[in-house]
CSV table of C-alpha atoms in Angstrom, one decimal:
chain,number,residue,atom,x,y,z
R,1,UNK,CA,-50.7,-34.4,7.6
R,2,UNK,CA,-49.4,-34.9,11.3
R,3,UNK,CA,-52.2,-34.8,13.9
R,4,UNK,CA,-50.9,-32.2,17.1
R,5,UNK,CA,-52.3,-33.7,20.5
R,6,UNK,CA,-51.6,-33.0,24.0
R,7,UNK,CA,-52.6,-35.8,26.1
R,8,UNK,CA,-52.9,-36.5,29.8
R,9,UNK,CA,-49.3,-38.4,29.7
R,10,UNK,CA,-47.9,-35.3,28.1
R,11,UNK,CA,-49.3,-33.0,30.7
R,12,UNK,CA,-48.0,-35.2,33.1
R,13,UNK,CA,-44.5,-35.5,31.7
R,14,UNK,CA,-44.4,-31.8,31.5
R,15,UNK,CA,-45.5,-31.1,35.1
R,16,UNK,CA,-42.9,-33.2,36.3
R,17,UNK,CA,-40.3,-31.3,33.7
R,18,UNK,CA,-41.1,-28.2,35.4
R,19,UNK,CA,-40.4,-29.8,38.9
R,20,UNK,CA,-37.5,-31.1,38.0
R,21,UNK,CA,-36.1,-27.3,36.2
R,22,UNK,CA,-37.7,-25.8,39.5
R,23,UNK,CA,-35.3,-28.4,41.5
R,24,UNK,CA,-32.4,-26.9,39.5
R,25,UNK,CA,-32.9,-23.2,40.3
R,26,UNK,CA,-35.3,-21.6,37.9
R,27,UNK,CA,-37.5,-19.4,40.3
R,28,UNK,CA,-39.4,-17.0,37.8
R,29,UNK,CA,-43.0,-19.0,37.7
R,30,UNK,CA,-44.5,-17.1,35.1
R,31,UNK,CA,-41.4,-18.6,32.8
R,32,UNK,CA,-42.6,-22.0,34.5
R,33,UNK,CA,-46.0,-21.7,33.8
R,34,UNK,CA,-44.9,-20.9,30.2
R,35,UNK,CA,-42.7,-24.4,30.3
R,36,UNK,CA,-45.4,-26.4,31.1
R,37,UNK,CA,-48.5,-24.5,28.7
R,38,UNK,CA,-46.5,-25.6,25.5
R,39,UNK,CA,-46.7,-29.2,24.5
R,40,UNK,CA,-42.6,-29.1,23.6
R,41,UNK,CA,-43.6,-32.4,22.1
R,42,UNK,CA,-45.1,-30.3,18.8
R,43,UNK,CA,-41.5,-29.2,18.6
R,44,UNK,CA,-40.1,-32.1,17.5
R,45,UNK,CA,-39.8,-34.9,14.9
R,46,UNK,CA,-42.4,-37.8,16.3
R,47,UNK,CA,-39.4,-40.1,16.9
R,48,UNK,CA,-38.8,-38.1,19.6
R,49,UNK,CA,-42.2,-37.5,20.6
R,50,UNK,CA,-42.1,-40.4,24.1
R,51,UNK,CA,-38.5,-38.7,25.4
R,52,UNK,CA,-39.4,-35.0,24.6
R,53,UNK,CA,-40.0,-33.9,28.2
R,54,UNK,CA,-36.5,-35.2,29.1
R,55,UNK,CA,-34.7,-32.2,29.9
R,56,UNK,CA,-32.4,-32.6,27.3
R,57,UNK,CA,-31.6,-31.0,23.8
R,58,UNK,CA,-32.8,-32.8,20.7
R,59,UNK,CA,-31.7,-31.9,17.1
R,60,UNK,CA,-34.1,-30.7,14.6
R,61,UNK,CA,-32.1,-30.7,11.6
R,62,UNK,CA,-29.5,-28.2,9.9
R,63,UNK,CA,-27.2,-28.9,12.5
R,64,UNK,CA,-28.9,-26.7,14.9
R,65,UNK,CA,-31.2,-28.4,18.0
R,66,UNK,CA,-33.9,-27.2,20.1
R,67,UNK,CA,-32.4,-26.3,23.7
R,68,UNK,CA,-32.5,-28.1,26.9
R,69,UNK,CA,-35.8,-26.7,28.5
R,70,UNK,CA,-33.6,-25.5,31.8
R,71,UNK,CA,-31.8,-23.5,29.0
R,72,UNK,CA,-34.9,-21.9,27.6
R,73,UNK,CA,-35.9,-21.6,31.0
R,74,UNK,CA,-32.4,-19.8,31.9
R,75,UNK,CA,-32.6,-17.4,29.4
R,76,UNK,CA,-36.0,-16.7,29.7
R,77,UNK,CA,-35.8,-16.0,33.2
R,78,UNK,CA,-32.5,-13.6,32.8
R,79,UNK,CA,-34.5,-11.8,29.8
R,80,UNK,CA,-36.7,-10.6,33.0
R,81,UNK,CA,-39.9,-10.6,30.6
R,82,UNK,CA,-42.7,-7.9,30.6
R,83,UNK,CA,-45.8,-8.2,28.9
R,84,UNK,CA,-45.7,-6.1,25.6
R,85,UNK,CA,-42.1,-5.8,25.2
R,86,UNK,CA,-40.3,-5.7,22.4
R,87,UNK,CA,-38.2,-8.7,22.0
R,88,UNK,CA,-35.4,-9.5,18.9
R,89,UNK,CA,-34.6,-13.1,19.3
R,90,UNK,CA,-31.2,-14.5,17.1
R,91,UNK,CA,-31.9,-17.9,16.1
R,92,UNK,CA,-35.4,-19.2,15.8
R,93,UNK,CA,-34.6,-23.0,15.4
R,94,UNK,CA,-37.9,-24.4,15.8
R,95,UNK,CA,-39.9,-22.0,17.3
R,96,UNK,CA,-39.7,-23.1,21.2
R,97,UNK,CA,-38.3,-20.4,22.5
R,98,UNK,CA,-40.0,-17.2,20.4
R,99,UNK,CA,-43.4,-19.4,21.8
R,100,UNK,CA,-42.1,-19.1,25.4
R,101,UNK,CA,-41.4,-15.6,25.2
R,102,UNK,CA,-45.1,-15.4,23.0
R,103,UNK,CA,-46.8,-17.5,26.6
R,104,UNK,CA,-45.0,-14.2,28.4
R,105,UNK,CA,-47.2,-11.7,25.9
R,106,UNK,CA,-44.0,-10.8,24.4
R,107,UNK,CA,-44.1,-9.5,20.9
R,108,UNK,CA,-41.2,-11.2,19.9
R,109,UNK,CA,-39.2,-10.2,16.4
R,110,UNK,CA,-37.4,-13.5,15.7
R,111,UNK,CA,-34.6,-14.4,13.0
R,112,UNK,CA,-33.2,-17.5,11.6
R,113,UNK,CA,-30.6,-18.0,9.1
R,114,UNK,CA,-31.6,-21.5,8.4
R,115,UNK,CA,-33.5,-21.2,4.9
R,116,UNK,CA,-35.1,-25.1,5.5
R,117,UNK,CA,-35.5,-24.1,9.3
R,118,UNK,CA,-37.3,-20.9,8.5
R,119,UNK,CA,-39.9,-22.7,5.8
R,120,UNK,CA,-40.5,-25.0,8.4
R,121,UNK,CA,-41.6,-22.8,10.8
R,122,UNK,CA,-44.2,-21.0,8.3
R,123,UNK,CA,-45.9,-24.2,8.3
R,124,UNK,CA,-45.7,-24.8,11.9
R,125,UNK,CA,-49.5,-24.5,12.6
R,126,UNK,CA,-49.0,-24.0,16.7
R,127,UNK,CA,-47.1,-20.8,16.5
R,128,UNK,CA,-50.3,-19.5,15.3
R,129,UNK,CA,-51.5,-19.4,19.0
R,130,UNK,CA,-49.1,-16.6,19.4
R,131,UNK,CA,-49.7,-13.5,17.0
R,132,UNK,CA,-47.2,-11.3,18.2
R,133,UNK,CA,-44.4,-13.2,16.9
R,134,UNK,CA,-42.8,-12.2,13.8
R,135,UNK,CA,-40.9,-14.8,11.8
R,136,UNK,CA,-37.9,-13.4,9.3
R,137,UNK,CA,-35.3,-15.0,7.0
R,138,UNK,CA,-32.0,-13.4,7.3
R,139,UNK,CA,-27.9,-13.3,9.3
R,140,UNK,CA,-28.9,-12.8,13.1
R,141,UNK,CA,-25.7,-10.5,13.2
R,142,UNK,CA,-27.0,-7.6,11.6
R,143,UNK,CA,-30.4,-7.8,13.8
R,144,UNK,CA,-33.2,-6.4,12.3
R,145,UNK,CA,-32.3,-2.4,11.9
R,146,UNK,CA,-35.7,-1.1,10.5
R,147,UNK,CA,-37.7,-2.6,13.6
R,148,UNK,CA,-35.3,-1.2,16.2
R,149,UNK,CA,-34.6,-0.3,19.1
R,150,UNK,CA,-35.8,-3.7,21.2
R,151,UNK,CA,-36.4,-3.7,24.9
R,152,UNK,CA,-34.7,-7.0,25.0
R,153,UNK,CA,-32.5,-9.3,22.6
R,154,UNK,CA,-31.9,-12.8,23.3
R,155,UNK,CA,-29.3,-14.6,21.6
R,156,UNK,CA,-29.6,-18.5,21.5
R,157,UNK,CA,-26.4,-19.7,19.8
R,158,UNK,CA,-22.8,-18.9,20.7
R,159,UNK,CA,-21.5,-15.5,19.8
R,160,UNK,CA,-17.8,-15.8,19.9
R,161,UNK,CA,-18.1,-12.0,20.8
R,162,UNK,CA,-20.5,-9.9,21.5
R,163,UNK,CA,-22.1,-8.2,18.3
R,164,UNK,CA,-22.1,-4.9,18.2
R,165,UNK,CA,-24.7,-4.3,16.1
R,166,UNK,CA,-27.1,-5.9,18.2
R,167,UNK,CA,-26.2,-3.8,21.0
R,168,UNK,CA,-26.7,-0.3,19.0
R,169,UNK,CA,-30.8,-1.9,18.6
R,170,UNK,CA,-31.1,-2.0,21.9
R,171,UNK,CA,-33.3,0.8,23.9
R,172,UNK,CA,-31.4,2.4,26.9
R,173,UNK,CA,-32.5,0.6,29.5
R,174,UNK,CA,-32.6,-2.6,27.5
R,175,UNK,CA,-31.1,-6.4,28.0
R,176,UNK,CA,-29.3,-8.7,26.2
R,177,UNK,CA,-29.2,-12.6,27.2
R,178,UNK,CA,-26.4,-14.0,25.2
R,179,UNK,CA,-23.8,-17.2,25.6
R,180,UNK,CA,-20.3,-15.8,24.6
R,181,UNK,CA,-17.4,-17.8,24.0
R,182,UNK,CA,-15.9,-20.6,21.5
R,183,UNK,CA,-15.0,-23.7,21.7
R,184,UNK,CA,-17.8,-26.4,23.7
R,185,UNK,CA,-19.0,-24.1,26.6
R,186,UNK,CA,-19.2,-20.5,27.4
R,187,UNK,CA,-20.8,-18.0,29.3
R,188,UNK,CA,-23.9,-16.9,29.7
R,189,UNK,CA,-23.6,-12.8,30.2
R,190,UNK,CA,-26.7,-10.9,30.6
R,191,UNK,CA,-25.4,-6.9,29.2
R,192,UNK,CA,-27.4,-3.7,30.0
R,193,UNK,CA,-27.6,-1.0,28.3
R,194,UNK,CA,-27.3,1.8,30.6
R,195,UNK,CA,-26.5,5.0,28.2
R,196,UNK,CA,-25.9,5.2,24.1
R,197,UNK,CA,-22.5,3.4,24.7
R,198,UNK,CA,-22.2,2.7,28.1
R,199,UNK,CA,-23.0,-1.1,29.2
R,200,UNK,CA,-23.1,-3.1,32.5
R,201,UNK,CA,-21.9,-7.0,32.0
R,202,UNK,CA,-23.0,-9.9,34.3
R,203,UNK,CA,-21.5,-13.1,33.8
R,204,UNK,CA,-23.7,-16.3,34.7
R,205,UNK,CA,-23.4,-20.2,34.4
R,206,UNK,CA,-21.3,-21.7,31.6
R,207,UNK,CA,-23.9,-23.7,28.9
R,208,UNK,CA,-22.7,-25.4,25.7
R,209,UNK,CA,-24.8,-23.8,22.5
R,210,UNK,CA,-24.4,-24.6,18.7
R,211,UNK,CA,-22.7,-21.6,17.3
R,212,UNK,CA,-23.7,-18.1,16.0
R,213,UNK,CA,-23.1,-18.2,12.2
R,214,UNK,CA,-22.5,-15.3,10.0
R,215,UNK,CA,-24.8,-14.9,7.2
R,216,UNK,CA,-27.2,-16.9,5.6
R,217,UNK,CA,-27.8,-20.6,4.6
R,218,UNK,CA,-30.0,-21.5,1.8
């Protein structure tokens, strides 16, 4: 059984990981706060336990990674999280970024497609620090239509367009984070919803993100 601790050279590394995202332009400090309250370290495989505060992305198996922590920090901070909101997040991976939004009191609705990923996860005994998240099993395209509408959706893998089935679970009023493009990089567009089909698009930094696959993998 793996032993979770958070000692005082983690700390440290993470204080100086949420300098260093600070350096690069991430202002929101209750997302910062968030950064450096979860020991990423958890997160990953123990090989990668004395580099895990590099701000860098790591893989975690199934082809699929956990994000840079300026991404996560990106996102997060273009979501524009409120306590209590309603948040549908496509692509758990390994948890780090429904926990982020879970440090921001989110109640956070969470999907991954990733059969091995997802059983990974249940066993994951930190997310249990956070009981407003919800973990499900299923194709990150077809949201999750009996829990709808969401305040906010964040999509953390590449959409080569936007889906429009996401869209139609947001609330009026709501945001959706999402990287759009194929190929290596693409866009980061953050897309209000300002009437039942009537949408405002702002277009952000370029980021490279594994892609958004269709379906399910067991």
């Amino acid at each position: 059984m793996r032993r979770y601790e958070d000692n005082y050279k983690q700390k440290g590394l993470r204080r100086q990981l949420v300098d260093n995202i600070r350096k690069k332009g991430i202002t929101d400090e209750n997302v910062l706060a968030a950064i450096n309250n979860i020991p990423r370290h958890y997160f990953l495989d123990t090989a990668f336990e004395g580099i895990a505060y590099e701000d860098r992305a790591f893989p975690i198996g199934e082809g699929q990674t956990i994000s840079q922590p300026y991404t996560v920090a990106y996102q997060s901070q273009l979501l524009e999280v409120k306590p209590f909101e309603k948040i549908l997040e496509i692509g758990t991976g390994s948890a780090y970024q429904a926990c982020v939004l879970g440090e921001l009191k989110a109640h956070v609705y969470t999907i991954e497609r990733q059969k091995k990923l997802f059983d990974l996860v249940k066993l994951f005994p930190f997310k249990n620090k956070y009981p407003t998240l919800r973990f499900f099993y299923g194709d990150g395209y077809e949201g999750l239509p009996t829990y709808a509408p969401f305040d906010k959706v964040l999509v953390t893998a590449a959409a080569p367009q936007i889906p429009e089935k996401l869209l139609k679970q947001l609330k009026i009023g709501g945001k959706m984070v999402i990287p759009v493009g194929g190929g290596d990089v693409q866009r980061m567009l953050r897309i209000t919803k300002v009437a039942e089909d009537q949408f405002e698009e702002e277009i952000f930094d370029n980021f490279s993100f594994v892609p958004m696959l269709a379906g399910k993998n067991s």
